[in-house]
Short mmCIF file of C-alpha atoms in Angstrom, two decimals:
data_model
loop_
_atom_site.label_atom_id
_atom_site.label_comp_id
_atom_site.label_asym_id
_atom_site.label_seq_id
_atom_site.Cartn_x
_atom_site.Cartn_y
_atom_site.Cartn_z
CA ASP S 6 -90.00 61.42 -40.72
CA ILE S 7 -88.33 57.99 -41.39
CA GLN S 8 -84.88 58.25 -43.57
CA MET S 9 -83.79 54.90 -45.98
CA THR S 10 -80.12 54.99 -45.99
CA GLN S 11 -78.92 52.28 -48.53
CA SER S 12 -75.31 50.91 -48.86
CA PRO S 13 -73.45 50.94 -51.21
CA SER S 14 -74.29 53.32 -53.51
CA SER S 15 -72.81 51.72 -56.22
CA LEU S 16 -71.22 48.45 -56.87
CA SER S 17 -69.12 46.72 -59.91
CA ALA S 18 -69.90 42.74 -60.25
CA SER S 19 -69.88 40.22 -62.59
CA VAL S 20 -72.35 38.14 -63.72
CA GLY S 21 -72.72 35.30 -61.78
CA ASP S 22 -71.96 37.01 -58.84
CA ARG S 23 -73.98 36.79 -55.53
CA VAL S 24 -75.24 40.65 -54.91
CA THR S 25 -76.03 41.95 -51.17
CA ILE S 26 -77.43 45.76 -50.92
CA THR S 27 -78.57 46.49 -47.52
CA CYS S 28 -81.06 49.33 -46.36
CA ARG S 29 -81.30 50.72 -43.20
CA ALA S 30 -84.24 52.81 -41.78
CA SER S 31 -83.81 55.83 -39.07
CA GLN S 32 -86.30 54.36 -36.97
CA SER S 33 -88.54 50.62 -36.88
CA ILE S 34 -90.91 50.11 -39.88
CA ASN S 35 -91.34 46.18 -39.18
CA ASN S 36 -91.48 44.81 -42.26
CA TYR S 37 -92.83 47.66 -44.49
CA LEU S 38 -90.31 47.66 -46.74
CA ASN S 39 -90.21 46.79 -50.54
CA TRP S 40 -87.59 47.13 -53.23
CA TYR S 41 -87.85 48.22 -56.76
CA GLN S 42 -85.58 47.79 -59.66
CA GLN S 43 -85.18 50.57 -62.54
CA LYS S 44 -83.19 50.95 -65.88
CA PRO S 45 -82.57 53.83 -67.81
CA GLY S 46 -85.43 55.69 -69.00
CA LYS S 47 -87.64 53.92 -67.25
CA ALA S 48 -90.51 53.56 -64.38
CA PRO S 49 -89.35 51.46 -61.29
CA ASN S 50 -90.54 48.08 -61.55
CA LEU S 51 -91.62 45.93 -58.01
CA LEU S 52 -89.42 43.29 -57.23
CA ILE S 53 -90.05 42.47 -52.85
CA TYR S 54 -92.77 43.39 -51.03
CA THR S 55 -93.29 43.77 -47.45
CA ALA S 56 -89.41 42.61 -46.90
CA SER S 57 -89.47 39.22 -48.27
CA SER S 58 -92.63 38.78 -50.36
CA LEU S 59 -91.53 37.90 -54.24
CA GLN S 60 -93.61 40.41 -56.64
CA SER S 61 -95.18 37.69 -58.93
CA GLY S 62 -93.17 37.07 -62.55
CA VAL S 63 -90.01 38.25 -60.63
CA PRO S 64 -87.10 35.91 -61.17
CA SER S 65 -87.06 33.54 -57.76
CA ARG S 66 -82.93 34.71 -57.72
CA PHE S 67 -84.45 37.71 -55.88
CA SER S 68 -84.96 37.62 -52.39
CA GLY S 69 -85.58 39.75 -49.47
CA SER S 70 -84.87 39.92 -45.84
CA GLY S 71 -84.82 42.07 -42.75
CA SER S 72 -87.30 43.44 -39.91
CA GLY S 73 -87.26 46.70 -37.78
CA THR S 74 -84.66 48.71 -39.25
CA ASP S 75 -82.15 46.27 -41.38
CA PHE S 76 -83.17 44.86 -44.87
CA THR S 77 -81.53 43.39 -47.51
CA LEU S 78 -82.14 42.13 -51.21
CA THR S 79 -80.07 39.87 -52.66
CA ILE S 80 -79.40 38.58 -56.12
CA SER S 81 -78.48 35.28 -55.71
CA SER S 82 -76.63 35.08 -59.62
CA LEU S 83 -76.09 38.08 -61.54
CA GLN S 84 -77.49 38.27 -64.60
CA PRO S 85 -76.64 40.28 -67.61
CA GLU S 86 -80.66 42.18 -66.91
CA ASP S 87 -80.13 42.91 -63.28
CA PHE S 88 -77.66 45.61 -64.22
CA ALA S 89 -80.00 48.37 -63.03
CA THR S 90 -80.48 50.56 -60.26
CA TYR S 91 -82.31 49.43 -56.99
CA TYR S 92 -84.34 51.33 -54.54
CA CYS S 93 -85.80 50.22 -51.24
CA GLN S 94 -89.05 52.29 -49.88
CA GLN S 95 -90.86 52.48 -46.52
CA SER S 96 -94.07 52.52 -45.99
CA TYR S 97 -94.74 52.19 -42.12
CA SER S 98 -95.00 56.08 -41.91
CA ARG S 99 -96.14 57.73 -45.13
CA ARG S 100 -93.60 56.80 -47.85
CA THR S 101 -89.65 57.11 -48.39
CA PHE S 102 -87.36 56.18 -51.12
CA GLY S 103 -83.39 55.03 -50.09
CA GLN S 104 -81.09 56.77 -52.14
CA GLY S 105 -80.81 54.58 -54.45
CA THR S 106 -78.18 51.59 -55.24
CA LYS S 107 -76.45 51.47 -58.96
CA VAL S 108 -75.43 47.78 -60.17
CA GLU S 109 -72.88 48.25 -62.61
CA ILE S 110 -70.23 45.70 -64.54
CA GLN J 20 -104.41 45.88 -67.22
CA VAL J 21 -104.20 48.48 -65.26
CA GLN J 22 -102.35 51.70 -67.17
CA LEU J 23 -101.56 55.35 -66.12
CA HIS J 24 -100.68 58.24 -68.11
CA GLU J 25 -99.58 61.23 -67.08
CA SER J 26 -99.89 64.24 -69.06
CA GLY J 27 -99.67 67.96 -68.57
CA PRO J 28 -96.98 70.97 -69.85
CA GLY J 29 -93.23 70.17 -69.83
CA LEU J 30 -92.27 73.67 -69.39
CA VAL J 31 -92.96 75.49 -66.51
CA THR J 32 -91.77 78.92 -65.73
CA PRO J 33 -90.02 79.65 -62.24
CA SER J 34 -92.06 80.98 -59.47
CA GLY J 35 -95.22 79.27 -61.83
CA THR J 36 -97.64 76.22 -61.09
CA LEU J 37 -96.43 72.78 -62.62
CA SER J 38 -100.21 70.99 -62.77
CA LEU J 39 -100.23 67.36 -63.77
CA THR J 40 -102.85 64.72 -64.40
CA CYS J 41 -102.53 61.21 -64.16
CA ALA J 42 -105.45 59.23 -66.34
CA VAL J 43 -106.43 55.76 -64.77
CA SER J 44 -107.64 52.99 -67.23
CA GLY J 45 -108.35 49.29 -66.72
CA ASP J 46 -109.21 50.41 -62.54
CA SER J 47 -111.67 52.54 -60.68
CA ILE J 48 -110.29 55.79 -59.00
CA SER J 49 -112.69 54.99 -56.71
CA SER J 50 -111.16 50.86 -55.94
CA SER J 51 -109.10 50.83 -52.78
CA ASN J 52 -105.77 52.42 -53.72
CA TRP J 53 -103.61 55.14 -53.11
CA TRP J 54 -103.06 57.08 -55.89
CA SER J 55 -98.80 58.46 -55.96
CA TRP J 56 -96.88 61.09 -57.46
CA VAL J 57 -93.14 60.23 -57.56
CA ARG J 58 -90.66 62.54 -58.72
CA GLN J 59 -87.32 62.09 -60.18
CA PRO J 60 -84.59 64.85 -60.91
CA PRO J 61 -82.08 64.17 -63.78
CA GLY J 62 -79.45 61.54 -63.00
CA LYS J 63 -81.02 61.51 -59.16
CA GLY J 64 -83.02 59.16 -57.09
CA LEU J 65 -87.19 59.01 -56.73
CA GLU J 66 -88.77 61.01 -54.43
CA TRP J 67 -92.12 60.49 -52.79
CA ILE J 68 -94.37 63.43 -53.51
CA GLY J 69 -98.18 62.70 -51.85
CA GLU J 70 -100.92 60.42 -52.21
CA ILE J 71 -104.71 60.73 -52.53
CA TYR J 72 -107.32 58.08 -51.98
CA HIS J 73 -110.82 58.24 -53.67
CA SER J 74 -112.60 59.75 -50.09
CA GLY J 75 -110.20 62.84 -50.62
CA SER J 76 -107.66 61.24 -47.85
CA THR J 77 -103.97 63.03 -48.76
CA ASN J 78 -100.45 62.22 -47.35
CA TYR J 79 -98.00 64.73 -48.98
CA ASN J 80 -94.06 64.70 -47.90
CA PRO J 81 -93.20 67.05 -45.81
CA SER J 82 -90.53 68.92 -47.49
CA LEU J 83 -93.20 69.58 -50.01
CA LYS J 84 -96.38 70.07 -48.41
CA SER J 85 -96.71 73.58 -47.89
CA ARG J 86 -96.45 73.58 -52.03
CA VAL J 87 -98.50 70.29 -53.07
CA THR J 88 -101.88 69.87 -53.85
CA ILE J 89 -103.58 66.19 -54.91
CA SER J 90 -106.87 66.15 -56.17
CA VAL J 91 -109.33 63.37 -57.32
CA ASP J 92 -112.06 63.69 -60.18
CA LYS J 93 -113.83 60.53 -60.17
CA SER J 94 -116.29 61.25 -63.22
CA LYS J 95 -112.77 61.29 -65.21
CA ASN J 96 -111.02 58.75 -63.22
CA GLN J 97 -107.97 60.69 -62.84
CA PHE J 98 -105.93 62.65 -60.32
CA SER J 99 -103.88 65.56 -60.30
CA LEU J 100 -100.77 67.30 -59.05
CA LYS J 101 -100.07 70.97 -58.79
CA LEU J 102 -97.12 71.94 -57.08
CA SER J 103 -96.58 76.15 -56.49
CA SER J 104 -94.14 78.27 -56.47
CA VAL J 105 -91.80 75.89 -58.83
CA THR J 106 -87.69 76.59 -58.95
CA ALA J 107 -85.01 74.75 -61.41
CA ALA J 108 -84.84 72.06 -58.65
CA ASP J 109 -88.74 71.07 -59.28
CA THR J 110 -87.23 70.00 -62.80
CA ALA J 111 -87.57 66.35 -62.54
CA VAL J 112 -89.21 62.98 -64.25
CA TYR J 113 -92.89 62.76 -62.83
CA TYR J 114 -94.30 59.29 -62.14
CA CYS J 115 -97.99 58.83 -61.03
CA ALA J 116 -98.81 55.19 -59.37
CA ARG J 117 -101.07 53.09 -57.44
CA LEU J 118 -100.52 51.80 -54.22
CA PRO J 119 -103.33 48.81 -52.95
CA ALA J 120 -104.62 49.64 -49.52
CA ALA J 121 -103.05 47.45 -47.25
CA PRO J 122 -100.91 47.76 -43.83
CA SER J 123 -97.82 47.86 -46.03
CA PRO J 124 -98.70 49.50 -49.36
CA PHE J 125 -96.04 48.93 -52.39
CA ILE J 126 -96.68 50.50 -55.89
CA ASP J 127 -97.70 47.79 -58.06
CA TYR J 128 -98.21 50.01 -61.35
CA TRP J 129 -96.64 53.34 -62.68
CA GLY J 130 -97.15 56.08 -65.50
CA GLN J 131 -94.44 56.35 -67.92
CA GLY J 132 -93.54 59.61 -66.45
CA THR J 133 -93.05 63.02 -67.88
CA LEU J 134 -90.26 65.45 -67.71
CA VAL J 135 -90.96 68.66 -66.45
CA ILE J 136 -88.43 71.19 -67.02
CA VAL J 137 -88.51 74.85 -64.83
CA SER J 138 -87.41 77.45 -66.87
CA SER J 139 -87.53 80.87 -68.27
#
């Protein structure tokens, strides 16, 4: 099974900050990596697919990069509505989610 | 607009079988998509359970494979989850979801989720 490890597990940030979340796969997954945002009590929402493609309707302050085993999600200027939990998910072999990164004030 | 809606008992007794159904609207269950189940224990992260294609092909999480069955009902445009021998550890919000079939599938539509509690 492919394991996905996110870091950090949580972070504190302020509005306007640049935020970077990393996701590491236990083996190469090419670019088969997706990012989701989840707010309390809601289903997750797709942000980035195939490592760097921005889902329609998602603000351009979100970006993704990486290939192989190491990936990053960057929020260029954190907005109040971005405080949430973020998950990576691989689709190279079945599906696996990372453990999540909670972005807090 | 694609919509997915989970339904089923909110309380299941230990050692019993959890059964949920996901009704799909705005898309055909026979379209080029994987139909998936994901769960989230209270206060914890997401766990992929498994998925099915309309052909009947399935993929399951190895850690749950021995207890999981996912099936599709084309006549009702819905798919279902059965999880047997449940324990308190299976208490979670269960989501159904759609993944367009592609080299790197991603979840583009989710149900709203349904809380299932395992308790006597």
